[in-house]
Amino acid sequence: MDRRQAIKQASYLMGGALSAPAILGVMKGCTPKKELNWQPGFLSEDQAAVVSEVAERIIPATDTPGAKDVGVPEFIDLMMKDIFGEEDQQQFVAGITQLEEMSQSEYSDGFADLEPEQMDALLTKLEAEAQENQEDGVKPFFKTMKELTLLGFCTSEAGATQVLQHVPVPGRYEGCISVEEAGGRAWAV
C-alpha cells in the first residue's frame, strides 16, 4: 500500500467514526460570531446581541430597512438605561435571560446564533406565554420588546420617511380625509 492509499483509507475511517453532533460542532466553529457594531450602555454585549436579533425578527429588513439598520437596539439600550426604572430594567433583563435559557434548552445554542426559523419558533412560544400570563401585573419581556421596537423604528429617520410619511413643517390641517387621499401611508409624528 502506498502512502496516498493509506491516507485515503484513514480519512474514510475517520469520516465514518465522526458523529453528526461532532461534525455540526466543527461546522459551527467555522461560523463567525455575530458582532455588535455599537457599544451598549446598559446591556451586556451578549444581552445586546439578543435584543438586536429579537428586534430584527419583529421588523426584518425587506425593501425597507430593518430594526437593526435604523438603530433600534441602540434605542432600546438607551431607553433601558435612561428612562426605565430599576424594577422594569430587572424584568427586561430577566426576560432576556429566560429567552436565552429557552434557546439553550431547545437548541443547545444562544438565541443570537439560531437560524431565523428557530428564533421565530421561540418568540412565538414567548408571545403565547405572555398572552397567558397577563394578569400577574408584570409586563412580559416580549411585549416590552415589541413596544420599544415599534417606537424606535417609527421615530427613526428611515422609519418616519421610508415607511411612514413625514412633513417637517405641515401645511393646512385636513382632519377628515381617507388614507388614500393622504398619500396611502400613515403619518409619522
Tab-separated table of C-alpha atoms in Angstrom:
chain	number	residue	atom	x	y	z
A	1	MET	CA	0.000	0.000	0.000
A	2	ASP	CA	1.343	3.403	-0.916
A	3	ARG	CA	1.150	6.480	1.230
A	4	ARG	CA	-1.659	8.109	-0.787
A	5	GLN	CA	-3.810	4.989	-0.460
A	6	ALA	CA	-3.161	4.834	3.319
A	7	ILE	CA	-4.238	8.461	3.793
A	8	LYS	CA	-7.343	7.865	1.711
A	9	GLN	CA	-8.367	4.832	3.767
A	10	ALA	CA	-7.626	6.619	7.050
A	11	SER	CA	-9.823	9.528	6.023
A	12	TYR	CA	-12.677	7.125	5.159
A	13	LEU	CA	-12.325	5.568	8.623
A	14	MET	CA	-12.271	8.992	10.296
A	15	GLY	CA	-15.326	10.124	8.348
A	16	GLY	CA	-17.265	7.026	9.406
A	17	ALA	CA	-16.258	7.403	13.032
A	18	LEU	CA	-17.360	11.042	13.381
A	19	SER	CA	-20.829	11.531	14.724
A	20	ALA	CA	-23.289	14.086	13.410
A	21	PRO	CA	-23.000	16.293	16.549
A	22	ALA	CA	-19.209	16.323	16.195
A	23	ILE	CA	-19.465	17.359	12.548
A	24	LEU	CA	-22.054	20.004	13.486
A	25	GLY	CA	-19.737	21.292	16.215
A	26	VAL	CA	-16.848	21.567	13.791
A	27	MET	CA	-19.046	23.326	11.233
A	28	LYS	CA	-20.384	25.773	13.857
A	29	GLY	CA	-16.828	26.509	14.898
A	30	CYS	CA	-16.265	27.861	11.412
A	31	THR	CA	-19.207	30.275	11.660
A	32	PRO	CA	-18.068	33.669	12.862
A	33	LYS	CA	-19.835	35.020	15.939
A	34	LYS	CA	-22.137	37.929	15.187
A	35	GLU	CA	-20.533	41.099	16.464
A	36	LEU	CA	-22.186	44.306	17.530
A	37	ASN	CA	-21.279	47.442	15.645
A	38	TRP	CA	-22.177	49.615	18.649
A	39	GLN	CA	-21.270	49.779	22.332
A	40	PRO	CA	-24.166	49.132	24.732
A	41	GLY	CA	-24.523	51.418	27.740
A	42	PHE	CA	-26.932	49.364	29.849
A	43	LEU	CA	-26.994	45.860	28.405
A	44	SER	CA	-24.062	43.474	28.240
A	45	GLU	CA	-22.804	42.651	24.747
A	46	ASP	CA	-24.478	39.222	24.862
A	47	GLN	CA	-27.774	40.755	26.001
A	48	ALA	CA	-27.492	43.434	23.310
A	49	ALA	CA	-26.959	40.717	20.682
A	50	VAL	CA	-30.197	39.018	21.799
A	51	VAL	CA	-32.097	42.328	21.775
A	52	SER	CA	-30.727	43.063	18.275
A	53	GLU	CA	-31.885	39.726	16.898
A	54	VAL	CA	-35.328	39.920	18.556
A	55	ALA	CA	-35.851	43.451	17.187
A	56	GLU	CA	-34.787	42.305	13.722
A	57	ARG	CA	-37.269	39.390	13.863
A	58	ILE	CA	-40.034	41.886	14.781
A	59	ILE	CA	-39.139	44.301	11.940
A	60	PRO	CA	-36.906	42.484	9.450
A	61	ALA	CA	-35.167	44.212	6.573
A	62	THR	CA	-37.162	43.920	3.358
A	63	ASP	CA	-37.302	46.560	0.649
A	64	THR	CA	-37.222	48.971	3.611
A	65	PRO	CA	-34.597	48.966	6.376
A	66	GLY	CA	-34.986	46.560	9.299
A	67	ALA	CA	-34.837	47.303	13.021
A	68	LYS	CA	-31.054	46.812	13.180
A	69	ASP	CA	-30.487	49.046	10.154
A	70	VAL	CA	-32.145	52.040	11.816
A	71	GLY	CA	-30.559	51.575	15.264
A	72	VAL	CA	-33.474	50.117	17.225
A	73	PRO	CA	-31.217	48.008	19.504
A	74	GLU	CA	-29.239	51.122	20.466
A	75	PHE	CA	-32.537	52.943	21.089
A	76	ILE	CA	-33.759	50.129	23.382
A	77	ASP	CA	-30.456	50.124	25.278
A	78	LEU	CA	-30.680	53.884	25.781
A	79	MET	CA	-34.339	53.684	26.875
A	80	MET	CA	-33.474	50.984	29.417
A	81	LYS	CA	-30.531	52.993	30.753
A	82	ASP	CA	-32.082	56.476	30.902
A	83	ILE	CA	-35.866	56.097	31.029
A	84	PHE	CA	-36.909	52.798	32.602
A	85	GLY	CA	-36.911	52.314	36.366
A	86	GLU	CA	-34.846	49.721	38.181
A	87	GLU	CA	-37.732	47.252	38.524
A	88	ASP	CA	-38.536	47.446	34.789
A	89	GLN	CA	-34.842	47.076	33.952
A	90	GLN	CA	-34.627	43.927	36.073
A	91	GLN	CA	-37.756	42.460	34.442
A	92	PHE	CA	-36.338	43.194	30.982
A	93	VAL	CA	-33.000	41.551	31.742
A	94	ALA	CA	-34.842	38.586	33.313
A	95	GLY	CA	-36.781	38.250	30.045
A	96	ILE	CA	-33.552	38.147	28.052
A	97	THR	CA	-32.216	35.506	30.444
A	98	GLN	CA	-35.405	33.448	30.083
A	99	LEU	CA	-35.157	33.614	26.277
A	100	GLU	CA	-31.509	32.523	26.406
A	101	GLU	CA	-32.404	29.608	28.696
A	102	MET	CA	-35.210	28.539	26.345
A	103	SER	CA	-32.774	28.716	23.432
A	104	GLN	CA	-30.129	26.641	25.232
A	105	SER	CA	-32.734	24.118	26.365
A	106	GLU	CA	-34.329	23.597	22.944
A	107	TYR	CA	-31.439	24.165	20.524
A	108	SER	CA	-28.284	23.958	22.677
A	109	ASP	CA	-27.238	27.340	21.358
A	110	GLY	CA	-27.593	31.011	22.221
A	111	PHE	CA	-30.545	32.904	20.752
A	112	ALA	CA	-28.385	35.216	18.637
A	113	ASP	CA	-26.769	32.194	16.970
A	114	LEU	CA	-30.010	30.426	15.978
A	115	GLU	CA	-31.460	30.176	12.493
A	116	PRO	CA	-34.299	32.646	11.793
A	117	GLU	CA	-36.926	29.876	11.846
A	118	GLN	CA	-35.717	28.712	15.271
A	119	MET	CA	-35.812	32.301	16.565
A	120	ASP	CA	-39.369	32.695	15.289
A	121	ALA	CA	-40.439	29.446	16.984
A	122	LEU	CA	-39.066	30.616	20.345
A	123	LEU	CA	-40.585	34.093	20.006
A	124	THR	CA	-43.953	32.581	19.119
A	125	LYS	CA	-43.730	30.460	22.260
A	126	LEU	CA	-42.715	33.510	24.319
A	127	GLU	CA	-45.640	35.522	22.961
A	128	ALA	CA	-48.092	32.722	23.770
A	129	GLU	CA	-46.746	32.646	27.343
A	130	ALA	CA	-47.117	36.421	27.546
A	131	GLN	CA	-50.763	36.150	26.465
A	132	GLU	CA	-51.455	33.548	29.166
A	133	ASN	CA	-49.712	35.444	31.985
A	134	GLN	CA	-51.164	38.928	31.539
A	135	GLU	CA	-52.878	39.029	34.916
A	136	ASP	CA	-49.875	38.938	37.273
A	137	GLY	CA	-49.068	42.655	36.808
A	138	VAL	CA	-45.633	42.055	35.282
A	139	LYS	CA	-45.207	43.315	31.747
A	140	PRO	CA	-43.879	40.423	29.646
A	141	PHE	CA	-40.459	40.848	28.054
A	142	PHE	CA	-41.722	40.216	24.544
A	143	LYS	CA	-44.471	42.834	24.878
A	144	THR	CA	-41.895	45.399	26.038
A	145	MET	CA	-39.627	44.409	23.120
A	146	LYS	CA	-42.438	44.854	20.592
A	147	GLU	CA	-43.409	48.265	22.001
A	148	LEU	CA	-39.836	49.553	22.098
A	149	THR	CA	-39.034	48.147	18.657
A	150	LEU	CA	-42.045	49.853	17.072
A	151	LEU	CA	-41.352	53.110	18.928
A	152	GLY	CA	-37.678	53.074	17.970
A	153	PHE	CA	-38.406	52.205	14.346
A	154	CYS	CA	-41.258	54.673	13.796
A	155	THR	CA	-39.333	57.543	15.388
A	156	SER	CA	-36.162	56.835	13.385
A	157	GLU	CA	-35.460	58.912	10.279
A	158	ALA	CA	-35.755	55.893	7.985
A	159	GLY	CA	-38.966	54.688	9.645
A	160	ALA	CA	-40.519	58.138	9.512
A	161	THR	CA	-39.545	58.883	5.919
A	162	GLN	CA	-39.408	55.494	4.143
A	163	VAL	CA	-42.245	53.621	5.860
A	164	LEU	CA	-44.406	56.421	7.240
A	165	GLN	CA	-44.957	59.882	5.817
A	166	HIS	CA	-43.305	62.874	7.383
A	167	VAL	CA	-43.593	66.574	6.666
A	168	PRO	CA	-41.313	68.599	8.947
A	169	VAL	CA	-43.444	71.753	8.560
A	170	PRO	CA	-47.019	70.701	7.875
A	171	GLY	CA	-49.310	72.979	5.923
A	172	ARG	CA	-53.077	73.165	6.148
A	173	TYR	CA	-54.796	70.725	8.544
A	174	GLU	CA	-57.342	68.431	6.938
A	175	GLY	CA	-58.809	66.354	9.744
A	176	CYS	CA	-61.238	64.140	7.836
A	177	ILE	CA	-59.730	62.597	4.715
A	178	SER	CA	-59.180	58.985	3.682
A	179	VAL	CA	-55.765	57.331	3.901
A	180	GLU	CA	-55.626	57.195	0.090
A	181	GLU	CA	-56.140	60.963	-0.117
A	182	ALA	CA	-53.343	61.397	2.448
A	183	GLY	CA	-50.876	59.528	0.250
A	184	GLY	CA	-51.633	55.895	1.164
A	185	ARG	CA	-49.432	55.714	4.275
A	186	ALA	CA	-49.856	56.709	7.902
A	187	TRP	CA	-48.142	59.875	9.076
A	188	ALA	CA	-45.112	59.956	11.319
A	189	VAL	CA	-45.392	62.142	14.391
